[in-house]
Coordinates of C-alpha atoms and ligand atoms in Angstrom, one line a residue:
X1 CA 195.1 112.5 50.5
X2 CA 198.2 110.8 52.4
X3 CA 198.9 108.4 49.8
X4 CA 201.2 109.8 47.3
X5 CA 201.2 106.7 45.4
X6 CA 197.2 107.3 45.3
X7 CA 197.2 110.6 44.5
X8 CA 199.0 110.5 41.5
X9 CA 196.9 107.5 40.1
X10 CA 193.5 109.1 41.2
X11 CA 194.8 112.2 39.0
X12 CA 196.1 110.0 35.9
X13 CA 192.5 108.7 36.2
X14 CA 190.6 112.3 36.3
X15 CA 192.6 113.0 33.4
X16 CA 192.1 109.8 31.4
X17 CA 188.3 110.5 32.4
X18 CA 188.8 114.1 31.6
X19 CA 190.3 113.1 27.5
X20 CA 187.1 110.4 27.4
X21 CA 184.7 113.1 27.9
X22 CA 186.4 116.1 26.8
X23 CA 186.3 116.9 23.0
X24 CA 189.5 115.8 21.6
X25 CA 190.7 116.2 18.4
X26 CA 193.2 113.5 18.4
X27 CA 192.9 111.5 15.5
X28 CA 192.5 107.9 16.3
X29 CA 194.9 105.6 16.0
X30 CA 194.9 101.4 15.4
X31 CA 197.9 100.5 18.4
X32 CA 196.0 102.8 21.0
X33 CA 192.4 102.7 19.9
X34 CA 191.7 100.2 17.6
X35 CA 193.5 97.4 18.4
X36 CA 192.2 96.9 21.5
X37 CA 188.3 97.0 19.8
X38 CA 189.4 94.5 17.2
X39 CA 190.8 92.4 19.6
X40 CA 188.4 92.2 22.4
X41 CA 185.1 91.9 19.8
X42 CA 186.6 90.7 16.5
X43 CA 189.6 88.5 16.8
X44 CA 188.2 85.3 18.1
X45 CA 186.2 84.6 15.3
X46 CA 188.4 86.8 12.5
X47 CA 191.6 84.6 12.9
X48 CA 193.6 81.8 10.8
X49 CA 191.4 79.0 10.9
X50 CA 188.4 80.2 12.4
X51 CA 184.6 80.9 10.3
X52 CA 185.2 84.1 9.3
X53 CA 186.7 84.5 6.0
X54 CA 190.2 86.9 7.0
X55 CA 192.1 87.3 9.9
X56 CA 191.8 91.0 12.1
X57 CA 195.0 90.4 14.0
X58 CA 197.9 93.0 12.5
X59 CA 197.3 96.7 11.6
X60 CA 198.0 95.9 7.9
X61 CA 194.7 93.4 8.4
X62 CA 192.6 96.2 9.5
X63 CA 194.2 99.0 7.5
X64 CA 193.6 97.2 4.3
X65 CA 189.5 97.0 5.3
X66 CA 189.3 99.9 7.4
X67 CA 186.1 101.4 5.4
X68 CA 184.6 98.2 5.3
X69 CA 185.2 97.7 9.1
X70 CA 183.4 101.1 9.9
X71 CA 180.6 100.5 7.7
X72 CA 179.7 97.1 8.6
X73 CA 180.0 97.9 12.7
X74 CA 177.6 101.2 12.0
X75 CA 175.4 99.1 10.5
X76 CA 175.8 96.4 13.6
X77 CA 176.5 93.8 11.0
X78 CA 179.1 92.8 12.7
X79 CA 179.8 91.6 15.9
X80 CA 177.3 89.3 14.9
X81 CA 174.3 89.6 17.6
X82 CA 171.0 89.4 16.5
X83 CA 168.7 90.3 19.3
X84 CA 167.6 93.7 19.9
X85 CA 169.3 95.5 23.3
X86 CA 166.7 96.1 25.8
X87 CA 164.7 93.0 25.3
X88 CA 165.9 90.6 27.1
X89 CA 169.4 90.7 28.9
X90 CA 171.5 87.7 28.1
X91 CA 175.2 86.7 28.6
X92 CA 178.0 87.3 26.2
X93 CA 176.5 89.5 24.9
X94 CA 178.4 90.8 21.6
X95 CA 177.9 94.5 21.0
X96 CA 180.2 97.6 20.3
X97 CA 179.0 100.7 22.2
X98 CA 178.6 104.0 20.1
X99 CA 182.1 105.2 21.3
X100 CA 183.6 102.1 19.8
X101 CA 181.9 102.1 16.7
X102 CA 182.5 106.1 16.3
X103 CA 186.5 105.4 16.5
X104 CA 186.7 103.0 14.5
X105 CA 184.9 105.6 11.9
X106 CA 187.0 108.5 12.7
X107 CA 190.1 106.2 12.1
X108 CA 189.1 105.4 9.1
X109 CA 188.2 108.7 7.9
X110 CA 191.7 110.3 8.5
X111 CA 192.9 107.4 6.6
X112 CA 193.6 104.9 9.4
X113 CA 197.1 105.6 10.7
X114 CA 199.2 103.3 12.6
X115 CA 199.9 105.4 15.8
X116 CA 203.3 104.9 17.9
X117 CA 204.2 101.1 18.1
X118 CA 204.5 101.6 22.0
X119 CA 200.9 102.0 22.4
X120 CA 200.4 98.7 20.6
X121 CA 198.7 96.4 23.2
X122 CA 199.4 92.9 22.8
X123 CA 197.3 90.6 20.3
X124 CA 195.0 88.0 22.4
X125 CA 196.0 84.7 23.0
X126 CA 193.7 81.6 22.5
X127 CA 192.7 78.7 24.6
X128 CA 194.1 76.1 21.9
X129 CA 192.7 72.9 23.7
X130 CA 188.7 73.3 25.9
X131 CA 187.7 76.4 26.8
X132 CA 185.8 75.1 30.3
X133 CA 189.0 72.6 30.9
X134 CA 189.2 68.8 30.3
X135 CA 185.9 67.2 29.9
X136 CA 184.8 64.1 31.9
X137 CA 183.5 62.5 28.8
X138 CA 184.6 63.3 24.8
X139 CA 182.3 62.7 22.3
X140 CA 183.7 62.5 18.9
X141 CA 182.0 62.0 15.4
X142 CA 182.6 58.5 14.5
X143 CA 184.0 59.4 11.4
X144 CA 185.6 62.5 9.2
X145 CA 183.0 63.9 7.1
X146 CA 184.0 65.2 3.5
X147 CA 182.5 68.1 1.7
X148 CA 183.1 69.1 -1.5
X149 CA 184.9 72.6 -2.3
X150 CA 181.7 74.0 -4.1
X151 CA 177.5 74.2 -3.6
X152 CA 175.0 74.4 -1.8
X153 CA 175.3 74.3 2.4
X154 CA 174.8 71.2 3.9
X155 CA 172.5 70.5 6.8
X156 CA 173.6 67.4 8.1
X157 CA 172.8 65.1 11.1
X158 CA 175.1 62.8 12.7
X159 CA 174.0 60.2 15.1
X160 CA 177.0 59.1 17.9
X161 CA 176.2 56.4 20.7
X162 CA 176.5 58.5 24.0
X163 CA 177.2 55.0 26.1
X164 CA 175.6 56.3 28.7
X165 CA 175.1 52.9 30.9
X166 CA 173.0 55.0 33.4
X167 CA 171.4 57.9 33.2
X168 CA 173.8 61.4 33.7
X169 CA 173.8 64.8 34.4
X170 CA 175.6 66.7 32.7
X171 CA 176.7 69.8 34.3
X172 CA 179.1 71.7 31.1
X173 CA 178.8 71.3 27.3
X174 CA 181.3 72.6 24.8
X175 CA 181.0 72.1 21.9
X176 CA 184.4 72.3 19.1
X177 CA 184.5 72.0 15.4
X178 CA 186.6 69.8 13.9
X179 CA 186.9 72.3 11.1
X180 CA 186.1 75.7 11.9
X181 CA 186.3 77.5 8.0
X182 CA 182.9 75.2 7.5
X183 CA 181.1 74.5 10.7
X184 CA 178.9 77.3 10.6
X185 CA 176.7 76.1 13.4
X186 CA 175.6 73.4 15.4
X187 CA 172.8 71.3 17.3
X188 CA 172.8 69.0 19.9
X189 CA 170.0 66.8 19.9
X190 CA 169.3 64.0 21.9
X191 CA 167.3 60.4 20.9
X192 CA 166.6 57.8 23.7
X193 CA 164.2 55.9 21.0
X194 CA 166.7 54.6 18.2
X195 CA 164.9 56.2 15.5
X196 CA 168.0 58.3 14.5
X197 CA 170.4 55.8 13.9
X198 CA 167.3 53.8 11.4
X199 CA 168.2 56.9 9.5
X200 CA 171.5 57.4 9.0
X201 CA 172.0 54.6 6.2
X202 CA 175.9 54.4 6.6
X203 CA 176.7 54.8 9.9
X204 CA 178.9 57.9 10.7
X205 CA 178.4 59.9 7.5
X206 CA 175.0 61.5 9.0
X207 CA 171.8 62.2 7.3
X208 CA 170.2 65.6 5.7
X209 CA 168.5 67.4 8.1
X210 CA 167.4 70.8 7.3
X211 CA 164.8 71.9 9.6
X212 CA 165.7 69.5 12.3
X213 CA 166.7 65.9 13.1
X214 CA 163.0 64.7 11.7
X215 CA 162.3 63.2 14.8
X216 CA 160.5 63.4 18.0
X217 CA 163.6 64.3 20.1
X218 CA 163.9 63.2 23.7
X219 CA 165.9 66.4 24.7
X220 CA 168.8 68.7 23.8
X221 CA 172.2 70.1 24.6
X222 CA 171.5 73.6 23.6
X223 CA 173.6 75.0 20.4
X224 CA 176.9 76.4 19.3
X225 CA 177.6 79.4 16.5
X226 CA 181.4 80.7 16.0
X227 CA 182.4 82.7 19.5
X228 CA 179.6 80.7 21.5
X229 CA 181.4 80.1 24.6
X230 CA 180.5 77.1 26.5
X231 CA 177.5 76.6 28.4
X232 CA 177.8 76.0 32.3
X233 CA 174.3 75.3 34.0
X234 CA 173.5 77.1 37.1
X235 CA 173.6 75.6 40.3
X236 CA 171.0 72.8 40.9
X237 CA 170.5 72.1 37.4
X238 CA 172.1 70.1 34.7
X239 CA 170.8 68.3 31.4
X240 CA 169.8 64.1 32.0
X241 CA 171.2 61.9 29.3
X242 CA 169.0 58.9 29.3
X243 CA 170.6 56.0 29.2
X244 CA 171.2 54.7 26.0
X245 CA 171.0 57.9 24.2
X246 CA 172.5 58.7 20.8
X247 CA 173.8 62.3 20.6
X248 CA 172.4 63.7 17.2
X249 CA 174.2 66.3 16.3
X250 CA 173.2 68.7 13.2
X251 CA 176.1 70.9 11.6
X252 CA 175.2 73.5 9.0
X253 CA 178.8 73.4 6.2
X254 CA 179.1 76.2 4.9
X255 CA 181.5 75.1 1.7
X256 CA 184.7 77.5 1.1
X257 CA 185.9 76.7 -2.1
X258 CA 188.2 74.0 -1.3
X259 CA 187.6 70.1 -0.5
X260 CA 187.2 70.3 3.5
X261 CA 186.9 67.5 6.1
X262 CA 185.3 68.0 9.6
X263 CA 185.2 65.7 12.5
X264 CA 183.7 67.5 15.5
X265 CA 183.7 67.5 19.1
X266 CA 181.6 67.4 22.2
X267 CA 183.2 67.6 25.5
X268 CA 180.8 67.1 28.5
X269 CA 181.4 67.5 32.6
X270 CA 178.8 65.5 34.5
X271 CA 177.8 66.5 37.8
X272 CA 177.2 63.1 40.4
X273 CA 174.7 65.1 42.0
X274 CA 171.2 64.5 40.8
X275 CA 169.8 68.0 39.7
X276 CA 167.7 69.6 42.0
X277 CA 166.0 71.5 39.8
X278 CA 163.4 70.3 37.3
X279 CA 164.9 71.6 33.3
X280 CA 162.5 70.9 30.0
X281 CA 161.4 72.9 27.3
X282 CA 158.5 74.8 26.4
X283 CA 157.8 75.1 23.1
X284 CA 156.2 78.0 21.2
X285 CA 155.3 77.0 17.6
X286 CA 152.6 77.2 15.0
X287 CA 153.1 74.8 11.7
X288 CA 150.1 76.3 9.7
X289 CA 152.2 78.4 7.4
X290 CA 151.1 78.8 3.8
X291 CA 153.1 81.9 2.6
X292 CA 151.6 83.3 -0.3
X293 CA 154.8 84.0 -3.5
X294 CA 155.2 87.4 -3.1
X295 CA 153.7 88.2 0.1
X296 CA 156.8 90.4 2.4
X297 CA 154.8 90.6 5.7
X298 CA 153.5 87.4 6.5
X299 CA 152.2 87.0 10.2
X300 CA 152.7 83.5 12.4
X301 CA 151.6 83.9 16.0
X302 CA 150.6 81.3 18.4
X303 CA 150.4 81.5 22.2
X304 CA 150.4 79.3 25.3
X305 CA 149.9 79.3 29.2
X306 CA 152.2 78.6 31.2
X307 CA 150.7 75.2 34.1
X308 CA 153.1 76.3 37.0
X309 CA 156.1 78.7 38.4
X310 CA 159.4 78.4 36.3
X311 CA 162.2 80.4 35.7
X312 CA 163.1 81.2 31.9
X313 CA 166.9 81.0 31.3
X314 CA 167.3 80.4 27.4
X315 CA 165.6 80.9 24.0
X316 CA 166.1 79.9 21.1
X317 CA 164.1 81.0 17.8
X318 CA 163.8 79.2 14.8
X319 CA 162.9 79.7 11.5
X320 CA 164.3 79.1 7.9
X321 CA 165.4 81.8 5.4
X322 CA 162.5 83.6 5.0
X323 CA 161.6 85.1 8.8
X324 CA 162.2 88.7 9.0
X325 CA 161.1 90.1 12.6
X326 CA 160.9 87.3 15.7
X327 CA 159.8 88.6 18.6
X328 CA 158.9 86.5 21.8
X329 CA 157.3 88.2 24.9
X330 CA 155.9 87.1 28.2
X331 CA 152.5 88.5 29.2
X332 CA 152.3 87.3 33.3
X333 CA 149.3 87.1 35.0
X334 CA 149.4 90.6 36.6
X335 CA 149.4 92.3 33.3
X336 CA 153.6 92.9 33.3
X337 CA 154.6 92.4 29.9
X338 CA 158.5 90.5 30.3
X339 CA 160.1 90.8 26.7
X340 CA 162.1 87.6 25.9
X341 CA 163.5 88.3 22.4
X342 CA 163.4 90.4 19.8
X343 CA 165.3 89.9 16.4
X344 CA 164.5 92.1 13.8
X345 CA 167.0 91.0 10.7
X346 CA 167.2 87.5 11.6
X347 CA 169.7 85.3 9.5
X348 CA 168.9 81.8 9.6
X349 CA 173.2 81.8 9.3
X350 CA 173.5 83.3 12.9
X351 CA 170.5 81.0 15.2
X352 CA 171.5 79.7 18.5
X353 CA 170.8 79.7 22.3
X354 CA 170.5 83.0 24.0
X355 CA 170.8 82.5 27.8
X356 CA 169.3 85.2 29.9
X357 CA 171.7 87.4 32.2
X358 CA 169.8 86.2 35.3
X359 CA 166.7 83.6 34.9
X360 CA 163.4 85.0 34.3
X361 CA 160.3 84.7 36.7
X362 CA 157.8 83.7 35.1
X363 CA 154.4 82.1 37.4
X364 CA 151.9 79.9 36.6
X365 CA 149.2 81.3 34.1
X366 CA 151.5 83.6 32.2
X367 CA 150.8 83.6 28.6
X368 CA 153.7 83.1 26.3
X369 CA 153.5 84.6 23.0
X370 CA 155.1 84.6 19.5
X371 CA 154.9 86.8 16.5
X372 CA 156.7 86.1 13.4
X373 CA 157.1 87.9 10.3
X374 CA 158.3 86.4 6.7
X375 CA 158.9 88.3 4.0
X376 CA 158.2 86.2 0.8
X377 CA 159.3 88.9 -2.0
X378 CA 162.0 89.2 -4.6
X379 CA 163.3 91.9 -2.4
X380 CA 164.4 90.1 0.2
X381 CA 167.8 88.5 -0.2
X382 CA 167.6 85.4 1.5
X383 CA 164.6 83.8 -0.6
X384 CA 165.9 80.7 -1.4
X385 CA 163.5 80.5 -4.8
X386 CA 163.7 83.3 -7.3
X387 CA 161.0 83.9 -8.5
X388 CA 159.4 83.2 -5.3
X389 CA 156.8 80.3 -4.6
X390 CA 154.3 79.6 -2.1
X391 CA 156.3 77.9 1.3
X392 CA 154.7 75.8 3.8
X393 CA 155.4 74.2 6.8
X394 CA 158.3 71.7 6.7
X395 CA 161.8 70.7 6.9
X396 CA 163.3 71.9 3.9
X397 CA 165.5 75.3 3.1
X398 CA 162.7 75.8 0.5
X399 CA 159.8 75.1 3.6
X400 CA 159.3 77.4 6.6
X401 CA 159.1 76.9 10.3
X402 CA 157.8 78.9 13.4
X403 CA 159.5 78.0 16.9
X404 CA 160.2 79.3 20.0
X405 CA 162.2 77.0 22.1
X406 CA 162.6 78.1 25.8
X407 CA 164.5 76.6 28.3
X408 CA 162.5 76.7 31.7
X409 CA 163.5 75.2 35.1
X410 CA 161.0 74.2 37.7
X411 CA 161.1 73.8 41.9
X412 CA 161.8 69.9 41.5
X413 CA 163.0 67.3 38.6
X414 CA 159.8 65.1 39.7
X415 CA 157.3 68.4 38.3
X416 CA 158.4 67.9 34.7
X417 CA 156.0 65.0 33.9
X418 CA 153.2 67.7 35.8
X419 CA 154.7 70.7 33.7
X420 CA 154.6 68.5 30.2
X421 CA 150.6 67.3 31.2
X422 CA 149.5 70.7 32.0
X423 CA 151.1 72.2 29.1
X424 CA 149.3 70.1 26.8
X425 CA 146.3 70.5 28.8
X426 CA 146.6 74.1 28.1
X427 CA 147.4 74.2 24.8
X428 CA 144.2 71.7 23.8
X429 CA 142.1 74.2 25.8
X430 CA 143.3 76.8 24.1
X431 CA 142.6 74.9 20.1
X432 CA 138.9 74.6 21.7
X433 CA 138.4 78.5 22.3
X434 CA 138.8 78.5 19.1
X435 CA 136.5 76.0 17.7
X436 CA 137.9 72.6 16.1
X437 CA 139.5 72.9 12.9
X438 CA 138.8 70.1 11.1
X439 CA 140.5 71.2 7.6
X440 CA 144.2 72.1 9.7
X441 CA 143.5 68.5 12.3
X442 CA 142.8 65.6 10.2
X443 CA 139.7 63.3 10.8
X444 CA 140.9 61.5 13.0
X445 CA 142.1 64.0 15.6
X446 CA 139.1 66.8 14.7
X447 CA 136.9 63.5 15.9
X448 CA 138.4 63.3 19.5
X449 CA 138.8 66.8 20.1
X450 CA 135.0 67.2 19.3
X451 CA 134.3 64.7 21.7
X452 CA 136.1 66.7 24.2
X453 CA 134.2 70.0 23.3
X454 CA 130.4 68.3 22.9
X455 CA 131.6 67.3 26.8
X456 CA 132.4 70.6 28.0
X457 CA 131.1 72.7 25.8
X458 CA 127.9 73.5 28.1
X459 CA 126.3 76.3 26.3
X460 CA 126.5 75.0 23.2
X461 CA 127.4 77.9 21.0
X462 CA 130.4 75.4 19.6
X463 CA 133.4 76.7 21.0
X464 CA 134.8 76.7 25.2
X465 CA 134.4 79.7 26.5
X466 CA 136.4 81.4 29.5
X467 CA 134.6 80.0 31.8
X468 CA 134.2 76.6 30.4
X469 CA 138.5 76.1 30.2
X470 CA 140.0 74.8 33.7
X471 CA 137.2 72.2 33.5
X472 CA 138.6 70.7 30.4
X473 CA 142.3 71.8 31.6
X474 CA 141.7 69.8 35.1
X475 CA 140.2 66.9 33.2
X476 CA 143.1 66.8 30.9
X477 CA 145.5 67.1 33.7
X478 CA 143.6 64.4 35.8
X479 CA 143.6 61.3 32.8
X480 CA 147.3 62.1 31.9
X481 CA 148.0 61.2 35.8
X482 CA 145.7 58.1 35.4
X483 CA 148.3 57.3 32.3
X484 CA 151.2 58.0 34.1
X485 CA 150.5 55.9 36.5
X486 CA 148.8 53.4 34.2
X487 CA 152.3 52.9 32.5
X488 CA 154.0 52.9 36.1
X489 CA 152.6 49.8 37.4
X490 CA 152.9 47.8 33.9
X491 CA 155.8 46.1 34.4
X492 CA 159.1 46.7 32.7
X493 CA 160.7 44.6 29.9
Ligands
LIG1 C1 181.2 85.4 16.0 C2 182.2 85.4 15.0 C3 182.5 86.8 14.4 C4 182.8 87.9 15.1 C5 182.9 88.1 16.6 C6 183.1 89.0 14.2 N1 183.0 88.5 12.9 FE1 183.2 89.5 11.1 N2 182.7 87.9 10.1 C7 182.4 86.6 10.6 C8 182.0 85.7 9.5 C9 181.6 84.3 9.7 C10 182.0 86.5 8.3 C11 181.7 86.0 6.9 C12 180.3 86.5 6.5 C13 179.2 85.8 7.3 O1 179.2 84.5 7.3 O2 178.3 86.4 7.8 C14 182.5 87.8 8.7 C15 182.6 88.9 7.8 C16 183.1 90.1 8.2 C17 183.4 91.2 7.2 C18 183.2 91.1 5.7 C19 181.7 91.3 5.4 C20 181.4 91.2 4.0 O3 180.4 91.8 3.6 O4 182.1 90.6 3.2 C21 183.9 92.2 7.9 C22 184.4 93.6 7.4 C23 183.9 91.8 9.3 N3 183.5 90.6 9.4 C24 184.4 92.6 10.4 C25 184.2 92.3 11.7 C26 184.6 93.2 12.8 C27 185.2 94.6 12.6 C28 184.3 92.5 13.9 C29 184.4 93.0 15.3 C30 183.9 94.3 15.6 C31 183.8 91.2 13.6 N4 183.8 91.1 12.2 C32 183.4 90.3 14.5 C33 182.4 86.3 11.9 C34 182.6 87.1 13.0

């Protein structure tokens, strides 16, 4: 070794290695150990003026909670990360390792000293204006929203014109709350058909929207829960807002005891580039719920098959208060199982987005599958009705839903119409394996499905078999075309 310089830092690193590894009996301190934990995983959202409900910041923060800290990061409480390591990889990923949550105990243990102000690193600094830099376009809510200082959370939607005099890509979305002690978390949906602003009955003070927007959407800008960081699509593709669009944009308040007012923000950068890519969503979901009162493992599964090659590259599972275990996995057509998510204490408090590491493979005739479980008993602490009562399917706190929304990207923008047509053609196919339910369909819809089955069903035993699907699957595929292209030649108004 020639370097003197070098040799001396290679050895202050053997040794730094050596104390990591070594037993030590040091006692921990906050300025050397701590602090830089606290501030690397907790400070963002445990600061004046963000969600969380004190600031981690100075050693007399800390010291004052130490217990509580190390019990609430040994139970993985907090950071606040709900999806189970090893299934799935995502980024930002907000975890302590065991080393960092076994300081933080041994600190508090030996009755969480200060250590020697000269180890003290200094406290983080935060972006105060956007994160991603200055949007192309701001999108405000139209007007400050009031909540009172006490009851229930609100789930509210807000419906703002986009302006959008073509349509746009938009590349970067971050989203900021007006108010950050109430936002809990956000939504962004989109509605090209006007039937969001029919429902907000004076303009800019939003509607309630528990479950969602009540609406058949026409797409979405992904989601935002305290220390989301903003979302920056990969190269080649970027989210189209039609033009004409309203932005709906649902905020759960979570009330904090004083009279609040929130006016949030939406700051978007647009590529000029068409995308190259094709982006849509396929959604997982089952709406035949009927949780008995009482009942603490419920079961909601539902599957579909995937009509082409896509790359996965965000989920986002949704249920109200009442879902216990989520877990979403990927079956593909050479019998590799891909695991997409799994929560096992979800808290309807901390949904969102989860964006994989790298995008997930995932060819044509994959299976996607879901498996839900509720818990329905006294025991569980999130029942909104004590004593418990039976819950359907629907869109209130008091309802329950089943949905797995994920994000898939395909070789070209022009397969999406294909992708949507083949997806439904798939998922018909797969109601007619099972035999028409006439009870769960309505008349009306039971009627034309049967028609469909007395078609292709050419054994008659009352069901399509294996080897009856791609016939109904192709013919499904084959009159959606005819439509498309039906509705292509009619001319515009
Ligand atoms: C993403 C934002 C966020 C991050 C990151 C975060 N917290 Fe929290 N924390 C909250 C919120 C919000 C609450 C209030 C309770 C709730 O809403 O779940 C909270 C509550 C707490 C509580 C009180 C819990 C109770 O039962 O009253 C402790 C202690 C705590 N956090 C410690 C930490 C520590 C330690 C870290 C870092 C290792 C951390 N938090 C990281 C948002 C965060």
């Amino acid at each position: 070794m020639r370097n003197p310089i070098l040799f001396s830092l290679v050895l202050t690193l053997a040794g730094v290695a050596y104390a990591g590894t070594g037993k030590t009996t040091a006692t921990p301190t906050f300025n050397r150990d701590v602090a830089p934990i606290l501030y690397q995983n907790c400070s963002n959202c445990h600061r004046p003026g963000e969600v969380a409900p004190f600031a981690l910041l100075t050693y007399d923060d800390a010291a004052k909670r130490a217990k509580q800290i190390a019990a609430i990061t040994q139970a993985r409480v907090m950071p606040p990360w709900k999806a189970t390591p090893g299934y799935g990889e995502f980024l930002d990923e907000r975890r302590l390792t065991e080393q960092q949550i076994s300081t933080i105990r041994d600190w508090a243990m030996h009755g969480a000293p200060e250590g020697n102000p000269k180890e003290k690193p200094a406290p983080p600094t935060f972006t105060a204006g956007w994160m991603a830099g200055q949007p192309d376009q701001v999108i405000e809510m139209t007007n400050p929203y009031s909540v009172p200082a006490e009851g229930p959370d609100q789930f509210r939607c807000f419906v703002v014109p986009m302006n959008a005099t073509e349509d746009e890509y938009v590349k970067t979305v971050e989203f900021r709350p007006g108010n950050a002690k109430i936002v809990h978390h956000a939504i962004l949906f989109l509605d090209s058909s006007g039937e969001a602003r029919k429902k907000e009955t004076v303009p800019g003070q939003g509607y309630d929207c528990v479950g969602g927007p009540g609406l058949d959407i026409s797409g979405a800008l992904g989601g935002w829960a305290p220390g989301s960081e903003p979302a920056t699509a990969r190269p080649g593709i970027a989210s189209t807002i039609k033009k004409g669009s309203d932005l709906v944009l649902q905020i759960h308040y979570h009330l904090d005891g004083k009279p609040e007012q929130d006016q949030s923000r939406l700051g978007l950068k647009f590529s000029k580039e068409p995308p190259t890519k094709g982006l849509t969503l396929y959604v997982l979901g089952n709406q035949k719920i009927d949780i008995p009162a009482g009942d603490s493992h419920y079961v909601v599964k539902s599957s579909g098959i995937l009509p082409m090659d896509v790359e996965a590259i965000a989920v986002f599972p949704h249920a109200h208060y009442l879902a216990k275990d989520m877990k979403v996995d990927a079956h593909l057509p050479d019998g590799t199982l891909v695991p997409l998510i799994w929560i096992q204490d979800w808290d309807f408090n901390w949904q969102g987005a989860y964006r994989y590491a790298s995008p997930v493979k995932l060819p044509k005739g994959t299976r996607l599958e879901m498996q839900y479980t509720y818990d329905n008993s006294a025991a569980n602490p999130h029942n909104p009705s004590n004593p418990p009562q039976e819950v359907k399917f629907g869109e209130q706190t008091t309802n329950e839903m089943a949905f797995a929304f994920v994000s898939v990207t395909l070789d070209s923008p022009a397969q999406v119409p294909e992708f949507r047509a083949g997806t439904r053609a798939e998922f018909i196919a797969t109601m007619l394996e099972n035999g028409v339910d006439e009870e769960a369909l309505g008349p009306e819809r039971a009627g034309q499905l049967k028609l469909l089955l007395n078609a292709f069903d050419k054994n008659h035993n009352g069901k399509i078999d294996p080897e009856e699907r791609q016939a109904v699957v192709d013919f499904l595929i084959k009159r959606a075309q005819q439509q498309q292209q039906h509705a292509a030649e009619q001319p515009h108004q």
